[in-house]
Each structure stands twice: as C-alpha cells, then as structure tokens.
Coordinates of C-alpha atoms in Angstrom, one line a residue:
M203 CA 116.8 91.0 129.5
S204 CA 115.2 91.8 125.9
V205 CA 111.4 91.7 125.6
E206 CA 111.4 91.1 121.9
W207 CA 113.4 87.6 122.3
L208 CA 111.4 87.2 125.1
R209 CA 108.0 87.4 123.4
R210 CA 109.8 84.3 121.2
Q211 CA 110.4 82.5 123.4
I212 CA 106.0 81.9 124.5
G213 CA 103.5 80.8 121.7
L214 CA 99.9 82.5 123.4
V215 CA 96.6 81.1 122.5
S216 CA 93.7 83.7 123.4
Q217 CA 90.3 83.3 124.8
E218 CA 89.3 85.4 120.6
P219 CA 92.1 83.9 118.4
N220 CA 93.4 87.1 116.3
L221 CA 93.3 86.2 112.4
F222 CA 94.0 88.7 109.5
A223 CA 92.8 89.1 105.9
G224 CA 95.1 87.2 104.7
T225 CA 94.7 83.0 103.4
V226 CA 95.8 79.8 106.0
V227 CA 98.8 79.0 105.4
E228 CA 99.7 82.8 105.9
N229 CA 97.8 83.7 109.0
I230 CA 99.9 79.9 109.9
R231 CA 103.5 82.1 109.9
I232 CA 102.6 85.1 111.7
G233 CA 104.3 82.6 114.4
K234 CA 107.5 82.1 112.2
P235 CA 107.5 84.2 108.8
E236 CA 109.8 82.3 108.0
A237 CA 108.2 78.7 107.4
E238 CA 108.5 76.4 104.5
L239 CA 104.5 75.0 103.6
E240 CA 105.9 72.2 105.0
E241 CA 106.2 73.2 109.0
V242 CA 103.1 74.8 108.4
E243 CA 101.7 71.4 107.8
Q244 CA 103.8 70.5 110.8
S245 CA 102.3 73.1 112.6
A246 CA 98.4 72.5 111.4
K247 CA 98.5 68.6 112.5
Q248 CA 99.2 68.8 115.9
A249 CA 97.1 71.3 117.1
D250 CA 95.1 69.1 115.0
A251 CA 93.6 72.0 112.1
H252 CA 95.5 69.5 108.8
N253 CA 92.6 67.5 108.0
F254 CA 89.7 71.1 107.9
I255 CA 91.8 72.4 106.0
L256 CA 92.8 70.8 103.5
N257 CA 88.4 70.5 102.9
L258 CA 88.7 74.5 102.9
P259 CA 87.9 75.5 99.4
E260 CA 91.4 76.1 98.1
G261 CA 93.0 73.9 101.2
Y262 CA 96.0 76.4 102.3
E263 CA 95.6 79.3 100.2
T264 CA 92.2 79.3 101.9
F265 CA 91.2 83.8 101.5
L266 CA 90.1 84.4 105.5
T267 CA 88.0 87.7 105.8
E268 CA 89.1 89.4 109.1
G269 CA 89.0 87.5 111.9
G270 CA 88.6 84.6 110.2
G271 CA 85.0 84.7 109.3
K272 CA 84.0 81.9 106.5
L273 CA 85.5 79.8 110.6
S274 CA 84.1 78.5 113.7
G275 CA 84.7 79.5 116.7
G276 CA 86.6 75.8 117.0
Q277 CA 88.6 76.7 113.7
K278 CA 89.6 80.0 114.4
Q279 CA 91.3 78.9 117.5
R280 CA 93.3 75.6 116.3
L281 CA 94.2 77.7 113.6
A282 CA 95.2 79.9 115.8
I283 CA 97.4 77.0 118.4
A284 CA 98.7 76.1 115.3
R285 CA 100.4 79.7 114.4
A286 CA 101.3 79.8 117.9
L287 CA 103.0 76.1 117.7
I288 CA 105.2 76.7 114.8
R289 CA 107.3 78.9 116.2
E290 CA 107.8 76.6 118.5
P291 CA 107.3 78.3 122.5
K292 CA 109.3 77.0 125.2
I293 CA 106.3 78.1 126.6
L294 CA 102.3 77.9 125.4
L295 CA 100.8 80.1 127.4
L296 CA 96.7 79.1 126.8
D297 CA 94.5 82.5 128.1
E298 CA 90.7 80.9 128.6
A299 CA 91.0 79.6 124.5
T300 CA 88.2 77.3 125.2
S301 CA 85.1 79.5 127.6
A302 CA 83.6 81.2 124.5
L303 CA 83.7 77.3 122.6
D304 CA 79.9 74.7 123.2
N305 CA 81.0 71.9 124.3
K306 CA 81.9 69.7 121.2
S307 CA 83.9 72.1 119.8
E308 CA 85.5 71.8 123.5
R309 CA 86.4 68.6 123.5
I310 CA 88.0 69.0 119.8
V311 CA 90.4 71.8 120.6
Q312 CA 90.5 70.1 124.5
S313 CA 92.7 67.4 121.5
A314 CA 94.5 69.7 119.5
F315 CA 95.9 71.3 123.2
D316 CA 96.5 67.7 124.8
K317 CA 98.8 67.2 121.4
A318 CA 100.4 70.5 121.5
C319 CA 101.1 71.2 125.6
H320 CA 104.3 67.5 124.6
G321 CA 107.6 68.7 125.0
R322 CA 107.5 72.0 126.7
T323 CA 105.9 74.5 130.1
V324 CA 102.2 75.2 129.3
I325 CA 100.2 78.0 131.3
I326 CA 97.0 77.5 131.4
I327 CA 94.0 79.9 132.6
A328 CA 90.5 79.2 132.4
H329 CA 86.9 79.0 134.1
R330 CA 85.9 75.1 132.7
L331 CA 87.5 73.3 135.2
T332 CA 87.1 70.3 131.9
T333 CA 90.4 71.6 130.6
I334 CA 93.1 71.0 133.2
R335 CA 91.8 67.6 134.5
N336 CA 95.8 66.8 133.0
A337 CA 97.1 69.8 134.5
D338 CA 100.4 68.9 136.6
R339 CA 99.6 71.8 139.4
I340 CA 95.9 72.6 138.9
V341 CA 96.5 77.5 140.9
V342 CA 93.0 77.8 142.2
I343 CA 92.7 82.0 142.8
D344 CA 89.6 84.5 144.1
R345 CA 90.0 88.1 143.8
G346 CA 93.4 87.9 143.6
I347 CA 94.9 85.5 146.3
V348 CA 95.9 81.9 145.5
Q349 CA 93.7 79.8 147.1
E350 CA 94.2 76.1 146.5
M351 CA 96.9 74.4 144.7
G352 CA 97.1 70.8 143.5
T353 CA 96.2 68.2 141.1
H354 CA 93.3 67.0 139.6
E355 CA 92.4 65.1 142.2
E356 CA 94.4 66.6 145.7
L357 CA 91.8 69.4 144.9
L358 CA 88.7 66.6 144.7
A359 CA 89.7 65.7 147.6
K360 CA 90.9 68.5 149.3
G361 CA 86.8 69.4 148.6
S362 CA 85.9 73.4 148.8
L363 CA 85.9 75.7 146.6
F364 CA 87.7 73.7 143.7
V365 CA 85.4 71.0 144.0
L366 CA 82.2 73.5 144.4
S367 CA 83.4 75.4 140.8
N368 CA 83.2 71.9 139.5
C369 CA 79.9 71.5 139.9
L370 CA 78.9 74.4 139.1
I371 CA 80.7 74.4 135.4
E372 CA 80.2 70.7 135.4
T373 CA 75.8 71.9 135.0
Q374 CA 76.4 74.3 133.3
G375 CA 77.0 72.0 130.7
L376 CA 74.4 70.4 130.8
L377 CA 71.9 72.9 130.2
I378 CA 71.5 73.1 127.0
K379 CA 71.7 69.9 124.7
P380 CA 70.3 70.1 121.1
H381 CA 70.3 67.3 118.5
V382 CA 72.4 68.0 116.0
D383 CA 73.3 65.3 113.3
K384 CA 76.5 66.7 111.9
Y385 CA 77.9 69.9 113.0
E386 CA 81.6 71.3 112.6
E387 CA 83.3 68.2 112.8
D388 CA 82.8 65.3 114.7
E389 CA 84.6 63.9 117.5
S390 CA 88.0 62.1 116.1
G391 CA 88.3 66.0 114.3
S392 CA 87.9 65.6 110.9
S393 CA 86.0 68.3 109.7
S394 CA 82.7 67.1 108.0
E395 CA 83.0 70.5 106.1
D396 CA 83.2 68.3 102.8
E397 CA 82.0 69.3 99.2
L398 CA 78.7 69.1 97.8
S399 CA 77.1 69.1 94.5
D400 CA 74.5 71.6 94.4
N401 CA 71.8 68.4 94.6
E402 CA 72.6 67.5 97.9
F403 CA 71.5 70.5 99.2
P404 CA 67.5 70.5 99.5
N405 CA 65.0 72.9 96.6
S406 CA 65.0 76.4 98.1
S407 CA 61.4 77.0 97.6
E408 CA 59.9 72.7 99.1
M409 CA 61.9 74.2 102.4
H410 CA 59.0 77.2 101.8
R411 CA 56.4 76.3 104.5
K412 CA 53.1 77.3 103.2
E413 CA 51.9 78.7 107.0
S414 CA 55.4 80.9 107.7
I415 CA 54.8 84.2 108.8
R416 CA 56.8 85.5 106.2
T417 CA 54.5 87.3 103.9
S418 CA 57.0 87.5 101.3
E419 CA 57.8 85.7 98.1
P420 CA 60.3 84.1 98.0
S421 CA 63.5 86.3 96.4
E422 CA 63.7 85.9 92.3
H423 CA 67.8 86.0 93.1
D424 CA 67.4 83.3 95.6
N425 CA 70.8 82.1 93.6
L426 CA 73.2 82.3 95.7
S427 CA 76.0 83.9 93.1
S428 CA 74.0 86.6 92.8
V429 CA 74.8 88.1 96.8
D430 CA 79.2 88.1 94.9
T431 CA 77.2 91.6 92.9
N432 CA 76.7 94.4 94.3
V433 CA 73.2 96.1 93.4
S434 CA 73.6 98.7 91.5
V435 CA 71.7 101.5 92.0
L436 CA 71.7 102.6 88.8
R437 CA 69.5 99.0 87.7
N438 CA 65.7 99.4 87.0
K439 CA 66.3 103.5 86.7
K440 CA 68.7 105.9 84.2
T441 CA 69.6 108.5 86.2
H442 CA 73.1 109.2 86.7
A443 CA 74.8 109.3 89.6
L444 CA 75.4 113.0 90.5
L445 CA 72.1 114.2 89.4
E446 CA 70.9 111.8 92.1
A447 CA 73.9 113.9 95.0
L448 CA 72.6 116.4 93.6
A449 CA 69.1 115.4 94.2
M450 CA 70.0 114.6 97.2
N451 CA 70.8 118.3 97.7
K452 CA 67.0 119.2 97.9
P453 CA 66.8 119.9 101.3
E454 CA 69.5 122.5 100.3
W455 CA 68.7 124.0 97.1
P456 CA 68.6 127.5 98.3
Y457 CA 72.2 127.2 99.2
L458 CA 73.3 125.5 96.0
F459 CA 71.0 127.9 94.0
Y460 CA 72.5 130.9 95.9
G461 CA 76.4 129.4 95.4
L462 CA 76.0 128.8 91.9
V463 CA 75.4 131.8 91.2
A464 CA 77.4 133.5 92.9
S465 CA 80.2 132.2 92.1
T466 CA 79.6 132.1 88.8
A467 CA 79.0 135.7 88.6
T468 CA 83.5 135.4 90.0
G469 CA 84.1 134.5 87.3
V470 CA 82.5 137.1 85.2
T471 CA 84.3 140.0 86.9
L472 CA 88.1 139.2 85.6
P473 CA 87.0 140.0 82.6
M474 CA 85.7 142.9 83.3
F475 CA 89.2 143.3 85.2
S476 CA 90.5 143.8 80.9
L477 CA 87.9 145.9 80.0
V478 CA 88.9 148.5 82.2
Y479 CA 92.7 147.3 82.1
A480 CA 92.4 148.5 79.0
E481 CA 91.7 152.8 79.5
I482 CA 94.2 153.3 81.2
Y483 CA 96.4 152.7 77.5
G484 CA 92.1 153.7 75.3
V485 CA 91.6 157.1 73.6
S486 CA 92.9 159.7 76.6
D487 CA 96.3 158.3 77.2
L488 CA 96.6 158.1 80.8
F489 CA 100.4 158.3 81.0
G490 CA 100.6 160.4 78.2
M491 CA 97.3 163.6 79.4
Q492 CA 99.3 166.5 80.2
D493 CA 96.5 167.5 82.5
P494 CA 97.9 167.1 86.4
S495 CA 93.9 167.3 88.0
A496 CA 92.7 165.8 85.4
K497 CA 95.1 162.6 85.0
R498 CA 94.5 163.0 89.1
E499 CA 90.8 162.4 88.5
R500 CA 91.2 159.8 86.1
A501 CA 93.1 157.1 87.7
S502 CA 91.5 158.0 90.4
F503 CA 87.5 156.8 88.9
L504 CA 90.0 153.6 87.3
S505 CA 91.1 152.2 90.6
G506 CA 87.4 153.1 92.0
I507 CA 86.6 150.4 88.9
F508 CA 89.3 148.1 89.9
A509 CA 88.7 147.9 94.0
M510 CA 85.0 147.5 92.9
L511 CA 85.3 144.8 90.9
G512 CA 87.4 143.5 93.6
F513 CA 84.6 144.0 96.2
L514 CA 82.4 141.8 94.3
R515 CA 84.9 140.0 93.5
L516 CA 85.7 139.2 98.1
F517 CA 81.6 138.9 98.1
F518 CA 80.8 136.5 95.5
A519 CA 83.4 134.4 96.1
S520 CA 82.5 134.3 99.8
T521 CA 79.2 133.9 100.7
G522 CA 79.0 131.1 97.5
N523 CA 82.1 129.3 98.9
A524 CA 80.1 129.8 102.3
A525 CA 76.8 128.7 100.8
L526 CA 77.5 126.2 98.9
G527 CA 80.0 124.8 101.7
V528 CA 77.1 124.4 104.0
A529 CA 74.8 121.9 101.2
G530 CA 78.2 120.0 100.9
A531 CA 78.8 119.3 104.7
R532 CA 75.4 119.1 105.0
L533 CA 74.7 116.3 102.1
T534 CA 77.8 115.0 103.5
K535 CA 76.4 114.3 107.4
R536 CA 72.8 112.8 105.7
T537 CA 74.7 110.2 103.0
R538 CA 76.9 109.3 105.2
R539 CA 74.0 107.8 107.7
L540 CA 72.3 106.5 105.0
F541 CA 76.0 104.4 103.9
F542 CA 76.5 103.3 107.5
K543 CA 72.6 102.8 108.1
A544 CA 73.5 100.4 105.1
I545 CA 75.9 98.6 106.4
L546 CA 74.7 97.3 109.5
K547 CA 71.4 95.4 107.4
Q548 CA 73.2 93.8 104.7
E549 CA 73.2 89.7 105.8
V550 CA 76.6 88.4 106.6
A551 CA 78.1 87.0 104.1
W552 CA 78.3 90.4 102.4
F553 CA 80.8 90.8 105.2
D554 CA 82.5 87.4 103.7
R555 CA 83.7 89.0 100.8
P556 CA 87.0 90.1 100.7
E557 CA 85.9 94.3 99.5
N558 CA 84.6 93.8 102.7
Q559 CA 86.2 93.8 105.0
A560 CA 85.8 96.2 108.4
G561 CA 89.0 97.7 107.5
L562 CA 88.3 98.8 103.9
L563 CA 84.2 99.9 104.7
T564 CA 85.7 101.6 108.0
A565 CA 88.1 103.8 105.7
R566 CA 85.0 103.6 102.9
L567 CA 83.8 105.7 105.1
A568 CA 85.4 107.7 106.5
T569 CA 87.3 109.1 102.5
E570 CA 84.7 107.9 100.3
V571 CA 81.3 109.8 101.3
Q572 CA 83.3 112.7 101.3
S573 CA 83.5 113.0 98.1
L574 CA 80.0 113.7 97.2
H575 CA 80.7 117.1 98.9
R576 CA 83.7 117.8 96.3
V577 CA 81.0 116.8 93.7
T578 CA 77.9 119.3 94.9
G579 CA 80.4 122.0 96.8
T580 CA 83.3 124.5 96.8
Q581 CA 84.6 121.9 93.4
L582 CA 81.4 122.4 92.1
G583 CA 81.6 126.4 92.7
I584 CA 85.0 126.5 90.7
F585 CA 83.2 124.6 87.6
F586 CA 80.9 127.2 87.9
E587 CA 83.4 130.2 88.5
S588 CA 85.5 129.2 85.3
F589 CA 82.7 127.7 83.4
G590 CA 81.6 132.0 84.1
L591 CA 84.9 133.3 83.7
V592 CA 85.8 131.1 80.0
V593 CA 82.4 132.4 78.2
S594 CA 82.4 136.1 79.1
A595 CA 85.9 136.4 78.5
L596 CA 85.7 134.6 74.1
T597 CA 82.6 137.1 73.9
I598 CA 84.9 140.0 75.4
A599 CA 87.6 138.5 72.6
F600 CA 85.7 137.8 69.4
L601 CA 83.6 141.3 70.1
Y602 CA 86.9 143.1 69.4
S603 CA 89.3 140.9 66.8
W604 CA 88.2 137.7 66.3
K605 CA 91.0 137.0 64.1
L606 CA 93.7 138.3 66.7
T607 CA 91.3 135.1 69.3
L608 CA 90.8 132.9 66.9
V609 CA 95.2 132.8 66.6
A610 CA 95.7 132.5 70.0
M611 CA 92.9 129.9 71.2
A612 CA 95.0 127.6 68.7
F613 CA 97.5 127.6 72.2
V614 CA 94.2 127.2 74.6
P615 CA 93.6 123.1 74.0
A616 CA 98.1 122.1 74.7
L617 CA 98.1 124.1 77.0
F618 CA 94.2 122.9 78.6
L619 CA 96.1 119.2 78.1
A620 CA 99.3 120.0 79.4
G621 CA 97.0 121.1 82.6
T622 CA 94.7 118.1 83.2
L623 CA 98.8 115.6 83.0
Q624 CA 100.5 118.0 85.1
T625 CA 97.3 118.1 87.9
R626 CA 96.8 114.0 86.8
Q627 CA 100.5 113.1 88.2
L628 CA 100.6 115.6 90.9
S629 CA 97.5 114.5 92.6
G630 CA 97.3 111.3 91.5
G631 CA 96.3 108.2 93.4
D632 CA 95.1 104.3 93.2
S633 CA 92.3 104.3 96.0
Q634 CA 92.5 101.5 95.7
K635 CA 95.5 101.6 97.5
Q636 CA 94.9 103.5 100.2
G637 CA 91.6 101.7 101.2
L638 CA 94.6 98.3 101.5
E639 CA 96.3 100.7 103.5
A640 CA 93.2 101.9 106.1
N641 CA 92.3 97.7 106.1
V642 CA 96.0 97.2 106.8
A643 CA 96.6 100.0 109.6
Q644 CA 92.9 98.7 111.5
E645 CA 93.9 95.2 111.4
A646 CA 96.6 96.0 112.9
F647 CA 94.7 99.1 115.7
T648 CA 92.0 95.7 116.1
S649 CA 94.9 93.7 116.9
Y650 CA 97.5 95.1 118.5
R651 CA 98.0 92.6 121.3
T652 CA 99.1 89.6 119.1
V653 CA 101.0 91.6 116.6
A654 CA 103.0 92.3 120.4
A655 CA 102.4 89.0 120.9
F656 CA 103.7 87.7 118.3
G657 CA 106.8 90.1 117.1
L658 CA 104.5 91.8 114.5
E659 CA 105.7 95.2 114.3
K660 CA 108.0 94.9 111.3
A661 CA 106.0 92.4 109.2
V662 CA 103.7 95.1 109.6
Y663 CA 104.9 97.9 108.5
E664 CA 106.4 96.3 105.8
K665 CA 103.0 95.1 104.6
F666 CA 101.8 98.8 104.9
R667 CA 104.6 99.9 103.7
A668 CA 104.0 97.1 100.2
A669 CA 100.1 98.6 100.2
S670 CA 101.2 101.7 99.9
K671 CA 104.2 102.2 97.6
K672 CA 105.1 101.7 94.0
S673 CA 107.0 99.8 91.7
P674 CA 110.2 101.9 91.3
G675 CA 109.2 101.5 87.2
S676 CA 106.2 102.8 87.8
R677 CA 107.5 105.1 89.4
Y678 CA 110.0 106.6 87.1
C679 CA 107.9 106.3 84.4
Q680 CA 105.9 109.3 85.8
S681 CA 108.5 111.2 87.2
L682 CA 109.6 111.8 83.0
L683 CA 106.4 112.2 81.9
F684 CA 105.7 114.8 84.8
A685 CA 109.1 116.4 83.5
V686 CA 107.5 116.5 79.7
V687 CA 104.5 117.6 80.2
H688 CA 106.3 120.8 83.4
C689 CA 107.8 122.0 80.3
L690 CA 105.0 121.2 77.3
A691 CA 102.9 123.6 80.5
N692 CA 105.5 126.1 81.1
G693 CA 107.1 127.1 77.0
T694 CA 103.2 127.0 75.4
F695 CA 102.8 129.9 77.2
F696 CA 105.6 132.0 75.5
F697 CA 104.5 130.7 72.4
L698 CA 100.7 131.8 72.9
I699 CA 102.4 135.5 73.4
A700 CA 105.3 135.4 70.1
A701 CA 102.4 133.8 67.4
Y702 CA 100.2 137.4 69.6
F703 CA 102.4 139.4 69.1
Y704 CA 103.4 138.9 65.9
T705 CA 100.0 138.7 65.2
A706 CA 99.0 142.1 66.8
A707 CA 101.3 143.8 65.7
V708 CA 100.5 142.6 62.0
L709 CA 97.1 143.6 61.9
F710 CA 97.9 146.8 64.2
D711 CA 99.8 148.4 61.1
R712 CA 96.7 147.3 58.8
K713 CA 94.8 149.5 61.5
E714 CA 92.5 146.7 61.8
L715 CA 93.2 146.3 65.7
D716 CA 94.1 149.6 68.0
L717 CA 96.8 149.3 71.0
P718 CA 93.4 149.0 74.2
S719 CA 92.0 146.4 72.2
I720 CA 95.0 144.1 72.0
F721 CA 95.7 144.3 75.1
R722 CA 91.7 143.8 75.7
I723 CA 91.7 140.4 73.5
F724 CA 95.3 139.6 75.5
S725 CA 93.6 140.1 78.9
A726 CA 91.2 138.0 77.6
V727 CA 92.6 135.4 76.4
N728 CA 94.8 135.4 79.3
F729 CA 91.9 134.5 81.3
A730 CA 90.1 132.1 79.9
A731 CA 93.0 130.0 79.6
Q732 CA 93.8 130.4 83.4
G733 CA 89.8 128.6 84.2
L734 CA 90.4 125.6 81.6
G735 CA 93.3 125.6 83.4
R736 CA 92.0 125.4 87.1
A737 CA 88.7 123.4 85.6
A738 CA 91.8 120.9 84.2
T739 CA 92.9 121.4 87.6
Y740 CA 90.5 119.7 89.6
A741 CA 88.8 117.7 86.1
P742 CA 91.2 114.2 87.3
D743 CA 89.5 115.0 91.4
F744 CA 86.1 115.5 89.6
K745 CA 86.1 112.4 87.7
T746 CA 87.3 110.2 90.6
A747 CA 85.3 111.8 93.3
S748 CA 81.8 110.2 90.7
Q749 CA 83.6 107.1 90.8
K750 CA 83.5 107.1 94.7
I751 CA 80.0 108.1 94.8
K752 CA 78.3 105.8 92.4
N753 CA 80.2 103.3 94.4
T754 CA 78.5 105.0 98.3
L755 CA 75.4 105.4 96.0
S756 CA 74.9 101.6 95.2
T757 CA 75.8 100.4 98.8
I758 CA 73.2 102.5 99.9
H759 CA 70.6 101.7 97.9
R760 CA 72.3 97.9 97.6
E761 CA 69.1 95.5 99.3
T762 CA 70.1 93.0 101.5
R763 CA 68.6 88.9 100.9
M764 CA 67.3 89.3 105.2
D765 CA 65.2 91.8 105.4
V766 CA 64.8 91.7 109.2
N767 CA 61.5 93.7 109.5
E768 CA 59.9 91.6 106.5
G769 CA 57.1 90.2 107.6
L770 CA 54.2 90.1 109.8
Y771 CA 54.5 91.0 113.5
P772 CA 52.6 88.4 116.1
S773 CA 49.1 89.7 118.4
E774 CA 49.7 87.2 119.4
P775 CA 51.9 85.2 122.3
L776 CA 52.2 81.7 119.7
K777 CA 51.4 78.2 120.4
A778 CA 52.5 76.0 117.9
I779 CA 55.2 73.1 117.0
F780 CA 58.0 74.1 114.8
E781 CA 59.9 71.4 113.0
F782 CA 63.3 72.7 111.6
K783 CA 64.9 69.3 109.3
N784 CA 67.3 68.9 107.4
V785 CA 68.4 72.7 107.3
Y786 CA 71.5 72.8 105.6
F787 CA 73.8 76.3 105.6
R788 CA 76.4 77.2 103.5
Y789 CA 78.4 80.5 103.4
P790 CA 78.2 82.0 99.5
T791 CA 81.7 82.5 98.8
R792 CA 81.5 78.3 99.6
R793 CA 78.5 77.7 98.0
R794 CA 80.4 73.5 98.2
V795 CA 81.3 73.4 101.5
R796 CA 78.3 71.5 103.6
I797 CA 79.2 73.7 107.4
L798 CA 75.9 72.3 109.6
K799 CA 73.2 69.6 108.5
V800 CA 70.5 69.8 111.8
S801 CA 67.2 68.5 112.9
Y802 CA 65.2 69.6 115.7
A803 CA 61.4 70.6 117.5
L804 CA 60.6 74.0 119.3
C805 CA 57.7 73.9 120.7
T806 CA 56.9 77.3 122.2
Y807 CA 53.5 77.7 124.5
P808 CA 52.6 81.2 126.6
V809 CA 54.8 82.2 130.0
T810 CA 53.0 83.4 132.3
C811 CA 55.2 86.0 135.1
S812 CA 53.6 82.9 138.1
Q813 CA 54.8 79.6 135.8
A814 CA 58.2 81.8 135.0

C-alpha cells in the first residue's frame, strides 16, 4: 500500500497547528492545492471559521505570518480543521486538538469538531474528556495498556479510572474564571473582532495612571503606525554606517591598522617588480653581455631582487590577511550577539510584519551579519592593496613618460567598466530572494510533521523553486549582456597593447624613450589595470555588504516600544488593588480590529510561608 495514498485518506488536526506564511486561503488550500475558492469557503464553514475570516482586514486574502502569529489559538485550530476537511478525508485524526485552549475557545472548537465528524471515521486523542462525550467508543489507556472501553455513560457507570480522570479534569477547569466582557468569540462562534473606528478606543494618555509604578513618560510615537517603520540607525546621527562599523571594531584597532598597512605594502611590491624586470633590458643588457662571469653575476643579482620582492609580498600578504581576518571575525561575533539580543527585546507586534518572520530573521542572523567581515576584514585589505598598487604603478609610469602613460590609461576606464559589469553578472544575486528561500526551507523543516501528514513534499519543493528562480526572460537578457561584456573585457586589453606599442615605437624613433622605459611603463600600467580590475571585482559585493550592514545596524539600534526593563522595581511587597476597565488590545498591523475587551480587579498582598 502506498504511504502517500494512505496519508491522503487521513486528515490531521494536531495540538499545535502549523500554519505557513501566506494568506488564509493558501493555508486552507494546503489540504487540497487544486481547490476552488468555493471549496475553501465551504470547508471554513464546516470548521466554524468562516465568520471570523470574513472579519479579518482582507478576509480570505489576509496575510498570516509563519505560525499564524496574528490569530488566537482557537482561530488557528479552526483553520487547521478547515485545512483537514477540504481534502474530504475518510478518517479524521484529532491529536490533542483542544488541550492548549481555554474553556471558551474549547467550546467553540468542539462545536466545529461536532460538525466535522459527520460522515467520516474520527479518532480523537484527548486528555480533556469533555471533547469525547459523544464518541461511539472510548478507550482508556494508562501507561500504554488499555484499561477500559465503552461509551461515556457506560464508563461513568463502571467508575474507577475514567471517573477519577473526569473529576480531576473538570475540577481543573473551574480553578480560574476571569471576568471577561468580550473575548475572542462568543459561544455561537461568531467573531467579535469587528472593525472599530479610531474613536472607539480609549486615548492612551487617558489610560496612563499617575500612580503607575513606571516612571517613564509615554512615547511621542504612540501612534501604532510607527511600528511599521524600522528605526534607522542614523536617524539622530550623521555617521555613515561603514564608519560606525569600523568604530565597532575599535577593540581590534591594532589588528586593523597593521592589516591595512601590510595590505598597502603588498600592493606596492608589484610595481617594484616592473623596475627590476626592466633592468634585464637596461644599460647592461643581460642577454647581450659577452662576459660569462659578469652575466652570471648580473643574473644572480636580479634573481635575488625578484626573490626578495616575492618574500616581502608573501610576508605582508599572509600577516596582513591574518590580522584583518582576526579583526573581522571578532567584529562579526560581537555583532551577531548584539543582533540576536536586539531581536529578543523587540515587542511581539514587530514579529507580525512579513519581513520579520522567523525564517528571514534566522537567515539574516546567519548571513547578513557576516557582511561586516567583508567590509572590515579581508576585502577591506584588498581595496587598500589595490590602492597601493595603483598609486605606486602610476607614479612610476608618469615619471618615465607621461605621454605613453596617458595613451595606456585611455583604455583603463573601459577595462574597469567591463570588469565591474562582468563581476556583477557573475556574482549578482538577489539577497531578498535568498531570504525568501531560507524562509521557505525553515518553514518546511520546523513543520516537517505537517508536510509529511498532508503530502506537501512536492508543493514545498515547487514553492522553494519559485522563490529561488528568475524569469526566463531575465536569464536570457543577462546571458546576452554577459557575452557582450566578456568580449569587451577581453578585446579591450589587446586594443591597449596595439595602441601602446605603436605609440612607444613612435617615441622610440624620436629618441624620446629608451627600450627599458617602454617595458617599465607597460608593466606598471598593466599592474595598475590589474589593481583596478581587482577592486572592480569586489566593488558590487562591497556595495551589497554596505547595504546589509545598514540593515543590521538598523535592527540593532531599533528601540522597542515595550522595554521590559523600564521603570522601578518595588522594594517591598505590594499591597494594593489594581483595577482594569475597558482595556482594549489590537495588533499594530490590524489597527481597526479589536481582539480583546476586558475588565477585572486584581488584589495583591504579601503572603508568608505559613499562609501559603
């Protein structure tokens, strides 16, 4: 028997329903991807979820964050029931489906269960015995062994284990009964999350009590719409994000300073090679020397200079990269801690935004923070190396012949542009798409039971492909552009050689330039072009990393609207009465939807051990 076929015959509603990031209709269609909207609405009505869905801001098209964070437990559970019913299963499996709900939500969900049970076999796993009163057969299991079996009335008549469990659970349900005017829904199942006008909510300043133990004043940004905008790091600062990142690297300044100096020295060693290389064709032409001993001595001297330059470049490159690597790694570790700490201190409403889903935040924590290493680590050293290389090479070239140098430099902008475009084509990637890919993967991993139970392996795979692939037209255009840029990058260098040596021959005939100088200038300009090309290679990556740093610092510096550490701590046990009247709650992303209206009084007084 095919496991996939068997799973299609079963509808599962678990204790903690896993809802995916997407609209309400997309979450219900998980049970049947090809379902029409009418089928979705019908299954929602069977699950007693249609009314509250219509009262959502956008109805069935309301976007839910991962896990359904905007919904209450009862609402999420009824969406899970609708998701299971839309596939018209032969068997409906309810695994502790009401154990995490309060009494009022349990009654509403139980009503939905009663509607869903008609016409199919239902298996209910429950600790709350109120959910199985109407079951045809109840099996009591203790430590994996069947103890009793029968209907509700038969087991009550027998007494023993079933009666004891029933009494205990009913007693626990009566322990706490807060006075709530209106909660998530009334007993009829209709939602009370009606849209309210702004003046139906009490003014926050009027609700602020003078006797509050909090000493902080209400924020001037009490308007909930401000939550929809991340606080910029630089709102009150003129400091650039890159400079702030370097300032955060202050404890590693010795490593950073030496690494940048060593990288600059690494770049200077290459133009020095052009000076030594030209000496082969200098006044004492090595290949034109007749004396074997003098020729050997000259060759040994030049070889020693080449070896020394190679050793210096090896030393500066290795030690400089090591120092910058240490500085960048420590900064990344420090920033990752700050980033994670900033996420933990944010108010719950911040996580309701689509860009702050768990998968995207996890991807940012893993990859985005690493961008600081690119800017303040080895890649910053590469820019300094290129800077030292270009400056020293052009200085040498202009000292020997400014005319020939200008001819060669005329082709450098084209080489630089071609190299930049080529690198962008090779390394270009949409970081936002990468974040979406990570979120889809994270959802699949955390909800693997739901994926397996509903046979969503192919659907999740296609969703991942859709999040990661680009349109065919975009790929064709990029391929064509890459071909043009690649031809430009390779052809320009040969045009440079042709123009350079033609001009060099003219200047040589005029006695304005000797042969060694021609090779010195050519090598120097060639090295300068290499330095610019290398800088162009990392320029797009540097720009992307800079933007990611801004996003990272923006999150780190964002001030939460609900700081749990604000205010004073009482030095003595409180003895007072706190009264709450007409307290409203609403999500910032759904400002016109009232979730809760509650009134109650809370008495506090010191309790001694003997009283306890």
